[in-house]
């Protein structure tokens, strides 16, 4: 008999809440909140601490998911877990774990402006938009390949397609705002597109683990 | 087999990042903050092609 546990009893949920806290801090920093509150040197320190917090919490979530017991936390998950055990003999699919990692990496690079993996950090709106479009392209291509290979159900592909089209439309609206000289609106549209990319990541995580 | 496919996808996604990185690097090396129309069209074209591919896959 499989029993669910309370939401906050899950180490993964606790770690993800911590990571989200760090991400919210980084997003606020992206919009200049840190600059309004702290000196330039302190802003860099705060951003670095938030990055360490987010990265550490995310890695811990992955570690907890990989090594600790992972009882379901909702009745729906109980039913699905039993169904998945019958269907595929286990709870996690290696394909989906790698898929989530593949998506998390570029999103992390986007939010953090990290130069790891040899990628050049964007320094302007145009360059950030190019990275956002590139991430979206990689994600959509990966999803298409997964559907073509039968690794992902078509209905999941349709959901990803809808979100990708939304993100593309938002980025195009940002382009129009930039062309009209409204950089503030353009930046807002870019942030929204990054939010949709994160929705795609969440959707994949939900479906894949 | 699934793991191998996943790694291929991971490499493909990182390759896409490297492709954009190269465009950004070129722009920065030339002292440009903006991308040229050709560079923008290339990035947009890649996305349009990917969406068309997924549309075909789910249809």
Coordinates of C-alpha atoms in Angstrom, one line a residue:
Chain A
X1 CA 0.0 0.0 0.0
X2 CA 1.4 3.3 -1.1
X3 CA 0.7 6.3 1.2
X4 CA 1.2 10.0 0.5
X5 CA 3.2 12.4 2.8
X6 CA 2.6 16.0 3.6
X7 CA 3.9 18.5 1.0
X8 CA 6.6 20.0 3.4
X9 CA 7.8 16.6 4.5
X10 CA 9.3 16.2 1.1
X11 CA 13.0 17.2 0.9
X12 CA 12.6 17.9 -2.8
X13 CA 9.8 20.3 -2.2
X14 CA 11.7 22.1 0.6
X15 CA 14.8 22.4 -1.6
X16 CA 12.8 23.7 -4.5
X17 CA 11.0 26.3 -2.4
X18 CA 14.5 27.5 -1.3
X19 CA 15.6 27.6 -4.9
X20 CA 12.5 29.5 -5.9
X21 CA 13.2 32.0 -3.1
X22 CA 16.7 32.5 -4.6
X23 CA 15.3 32.9 -8.1
X24 CA 12.7 35.5 -7.0
X25 CA 15.6 37.4 -5.5
X26 CA 17.5 37.2 -8.8
X27 CA 14.5 38.3 -10.8
X28 CA 14.0 41.3 -8.4
X29 CA 17.7 42.0 -8.9
X30 CA 17.2 41.8 -12.7
X31 CA 14.6 44.5 -12.4
X32 CA 16.9 46.7 -10.4
X33 CA 15.6 46.2 -6.9
X34 CA 19.0 45.3 -5.6
X35 CA 20.5 48.5 -7.1
X36 CA 17.9 50.6 -5.3
X37 CA 18.7 49.0 -2.0
X38 CA 22.4 48.3 -2.0
X39 CA 25.7 49.7 -3.3
X40 CA 27.2 48.3 -6.5
X41 CA 29.6 46.1 -4.6
X42 CA 26.9 44.8 -2.3
X43 CA 24.6 44.0 -5.3
X44 CA 27.3 41.8 -6.8
X45 CA 27.7 40.0 -3.4
X46 CA 23.9 39.6 -3.0
X47 CA 23.6 38.3 -6.5
X48 CA 26.4 35.8 -5.9
X49 CA 24.8 34.6 -2.7
X50 CA 21.4 34.2 -4.4
X51 CA 23.1 32.2 -7.2
X52 CA 24.9 30.0 -4.6
X53 CA 21.6 29.5 -2.8
X54 CA 19.6 28.7 -6.0
X55 CA 22.3 26.4 -7.3
X56 CA 22.9 24.6 -4.0
X57 CA 19.2 24.1 -3.4
X58 CA 18.6 22.8 -6.9
X59 CA 21.5 20.4 -6.7
X60 CA 20.3 19.2 -3.3
X61 CA 16.8 18.7 -4.8
X62 CA 18.4 16.6 -7.5
X63 CA 20.4 14.7 -4.9
X64 CA 17.4 14.1 -2.7
X65 CA 15.3 13.0 -5.7
X66 CA 18.1 10.6 -6.7
X67 CA 19.0 9.1 -3.3
X68 CA 16.1 9.6 -0.8
X69 CA 12.8 7.8 -0.7
X70 CA 10.3 9.8 -2.8
X71 CA 6.8 8.9 -1.6
X72 CA 4.0 10.7 -3.5
X73 CA 2.5 13.9 -1.9
X74 CA -0.9 13.9 -3.5
X75 CA -3.6 11.3 -4.1
X76 CA -3.3 11.8 -7.9
X77 CA 0.5 11.1 -7.6
X78 CA -0.3 7.9 -5.6
X79 CA -2.5 6.7 -8.4
X80 CA 0.0 7.7 -11.1
X81 CA 3.0 6.2 -9.3
X82 CA 1.2 2.8 -9.1
X83 CA 0.3 3.2 -12.8
X84 CA 3.9 4.0 -13.7
X85 CA 5.3 1.1 -11.8
X86 CA 3.1 -1.2 -13.7
X87 CA 3.8 0.5 -17.0
X88 CA 7.6 1.1 -16.9
X89 CA 8.8 -0.8 -13.9
X90 CA 10.0 2.3 -12.0
X91 CA 9.3 5.9 -11.0
X92 CA 11.7 7.9 -13.1
X93 CA 12.7 7.7 -16.7
X94 CA 16.4 8.4 -17.4
X95 CA 15.4 10.1 -20.6
X96 CA 13.2 12.7 -18.8
X97 CA 15.7 13.3 -16.1
X98 CA 18.3 14.2 -18.7
X99 CA 15.7 16.2 -20.6
X100 CA 15.0 18.3 -17.5
X101 CA 18.7 18.8 -17.0
X102 CA 19.0 19.9 -20.6
X103 CA 16.3 22.5 -20.2
X104 CA 17.4 23.6 -16.7
X105 CA 20.9 24.4 -17.9
X106 CA 20.1 27.1 -20.5
X107 CA 17.4 28.6 -18.3
X108 CA 19.9 28.9 -15.5
X109 CA 22.4 30.4 -17.9
X110 CA 19.7 32.9 -19.0
X111 CA 18.8 34.0 -15.4
X112 CA 22.3 34.0 -14.1
X113 CA 24.2 35.3 -17.1
X114 CA 26.7 32.6 -16.5
X115 CA 29.7 32.2 -18.7
X116 CA 30.3 28.5 -17.9
X117 CA 30.3 26.0 -20.7
X118 CA 32.1 28.5 -22.9
X119 CA 29.0 30.6 -23.7
X120 CA 29.4 34.3 -24.1
X121 CA 27.4 36.3 -21.6
X122 CA 24.8 38.6 -23.3
X123 CA 25.4 42.3 -22.8
X124 CA 22.3 43.9 -24.4
X125 CA 18.6 43.4 -25.0
X126 CA 19.3 42.0 -28.5
X127 CA 21.7 39.5 -27.2
X128 CA 19.5 38.3 -24.4
X129 CA 16.6 37.9 -26.8
X130 CA 18.8 35.8 -29.1
X131 CA 19.7 33.5 -26.2
X132 CA 16.0 33.2 -25.2
X133 CA 15.1 32.3 -28.8
X134 CA 18.0 29.9 -28.9
X135 CA 16.9 28.2 -25.7
X136 CA 13.3 28.0 -27.0
X137 CA 14.6 26.6 -30.3
X138 CA 16.7 23.9 -28.6
X139 CA 13.7 23.0 -26.3
X140 CA 11.3 22.7 -29.2
X141 CA 13.7 20.7 -31.3
X142 CA 14.4 18.4 -28.4
X143 CA 10.6 17.9 -27.8
X144 CA 10.0 17.3 -31.5
X145 CA 12.8 14.6 -31.5
X146 CA 11.3 13.0 -28.4
X147 CA 7.8 12.9 -30.0
X148 CA 9.2 11.6 -33.3
X149 CA 11.1 8.8 -31.4
X150 CA 8.0 7.9 -29.3
X151 CA 9.7 9.0 -26.1
X152 CA 7.1 11.7 -25.4
X153 CA 3.4 11.4 -25.9
X154 CA 1.9 13.6 -28.7
X155 CA -0.4 15.4 -26.2
X156 CA 2.7 16.5 -24.2
X157 CA 4.2 17.7 -27.5
X158 CA 1.1 19.7 -28.2
X159 CA 1.3 21.4 -24.8
X160 CA 4.9 22.3 -25.4
X161 CA 4.0 23.6 -28.9
X162 CA 1.3 25.9 -27.4
X163 CA 3.7 27.3 -24.8
X164 CA 6.5 27.7 -27.4
X165 CA 4.1 29.6 -29.7
X166 CA 3.2 31.8 -26.8
X167 CA 6.8 32.5 -26.0
X168 CA 7.5 33.3 -29.7
X169 CA 4.6 35.7 -29.8
X170 CA 5.8 37.4 -26.6
X171 CA 9.3 37.8 -28.0
X172 CA 7.9 39.2 -31.2
X173 CA 5.9 41.7 -29.2
X174 CA 9.1 42.6 -27.4
X175 CA 10.8 43.2 -30.8
X176 CA 8.0 45.5 -31.8
X177 CA 8.3 47.5 -28.6
X178 CA 12.1 47.7 -29.0
X179 CA 11.6 49.0 -32.6
X180 CA 9.2 51.6 -31.2
X181 CA 11.9 52.7 -28.7
X182 CA 10.0 51.3 -25.7
X183 CA 12.8 49.4 -24.1
X184 CA 11.0 49.0 -20.8
X185 CA 8.1 47.1 -22.4
X186 CA 10.6 45.1 -24.5
X187 CA 12.4 44.1 -21.3
X188 CA 9.1 43.1 -19.7
X189 CA 8.2 40.9 -22.7
X190 CA 11.6 39.2 -22.5
X191 CA 11.1 38.5 -18.8
X192 CA 7.7 37.1 -19.6
X193 CA 9.2 34.8 -22.3
X194 CA 11.8 33.6 -19.8
X195 CA 8.9 32.9 -17.5
X196 CA 7.3 30.7 -20.2
X197 CA 10.5 28.9 -20.7
X198 CA 10.4 28.1 -16.9
X199 CA 6.8 26.9 -17.3
X200 CA 8.0 24.6 -20.0
X201 CA 10.7 23.3 -17.6
X202 CA 8.1 22.8 -14.8
X203 CA 5.7 21.1 -17.2
X204 CA 8.5 18.7 -18.3
X205 CA 9.5 18.0 -14.6
X206 CA 5.9 17.3 -13.7
X207 CA 5.4 14.9 -16.6
X208 CA 8.7 13.3 -16.4
X209 CA 9.4 12.3 -12.8
Chain B
X1 CA 18.8 3.3 -25.4
X2 CA 16.6 6.0 -23.7
X3 CA 19.6 7.4 -21.9
X4 CA 21.6 7.5 -25.1
X5 CA 18.8 9.4 -26.8
X6 CA 18.6 11.8 -23.8
X7 CA 22.3 12.5 -24.0
X8 CA 22.0 13.2 -27.8
X9 CA 19.2 15.7 -27.0
X10 CA 21.3 17.3 -24.2
X11 CA 24.2 17.7 -26.7
X12 CA 21.8 19.2 -29.3
X13 CA 20.4 21.7 -26.8
X14 CA 23.9 22.8 -25.7
X15 CA 24.9 23.0 -29.4
X16 CA 22.1 25.5 -29.9
X17 CA 23.4 27.6 -27.0
X18 CA 26.8 27.5 -28.5
X19 CA 25.4 28.6 -31.9
X20 CA 23.8 31.7 -30.3
X21 CA 26.9 32.2 -28.3
X22 CA 29.0 32.4 -31.5
X23 CA 26.6 35.1 -32.9
X24 CA 26.8 37.1 -29.7
X25 CA 30.6 36.7 -29.5
X26 CA 30.9 38.0 -33.1
X27 CA 28.7 41.0 -32.3
X28 CA 30.7 41.8 -29.2
X29 CA 34.0 41.4 -31.0
X30 CA 32.8 44.0 -33.5
X31 CA 31.7 46.3 -30.7
X32 CA 28.0 45.9 -31.5
X33 CA 25.3 45.8 -28.9
X34 CA 22.7 45.0 -31.5
X35 CA 22.5 42.1 -33.9
X36 CA 22.4 42.6 -37.6
X37 CA 19.2 41.9 -39.5
X38 CA 20.8 38.8 -40.9
X39 CA 21.8 37.5 -37.5
X40 CA 18.3 38.2 -36.2
X41 CA 16.7 36.4 -39.2
X42 CA 19.0 33.4 -38.6
X43 CA 17.9 33.1 -35.0
X44 CA 14.2 33.6 -35.8
X45 CA 14.4 31.2 -38.7
X46 CA 15.9 28.5 -36.5
X47 CA 12.9 28.9 -34.1
X48 CA 10.4 28.9 -36.8
X49 CA 11.9 25.7 -38.3
X50 CA 11.8 24.0 -34.9
X51 CA 8.2 25.0 -34.3
X52 CA 7.2 23.7 -37.8
X53 CA 9.1 20.4 -37.0
X54 CA 7.2 20.0 -33.7
X55 CA 3.9 20.8 -35.4
X56 CA 4.6 18.1 -37.9
X57 CA 5.5 15.7 -35.2
X58 CA 2.3 16.1 -33.2
X59 CA -0.1 16.3 -36.2

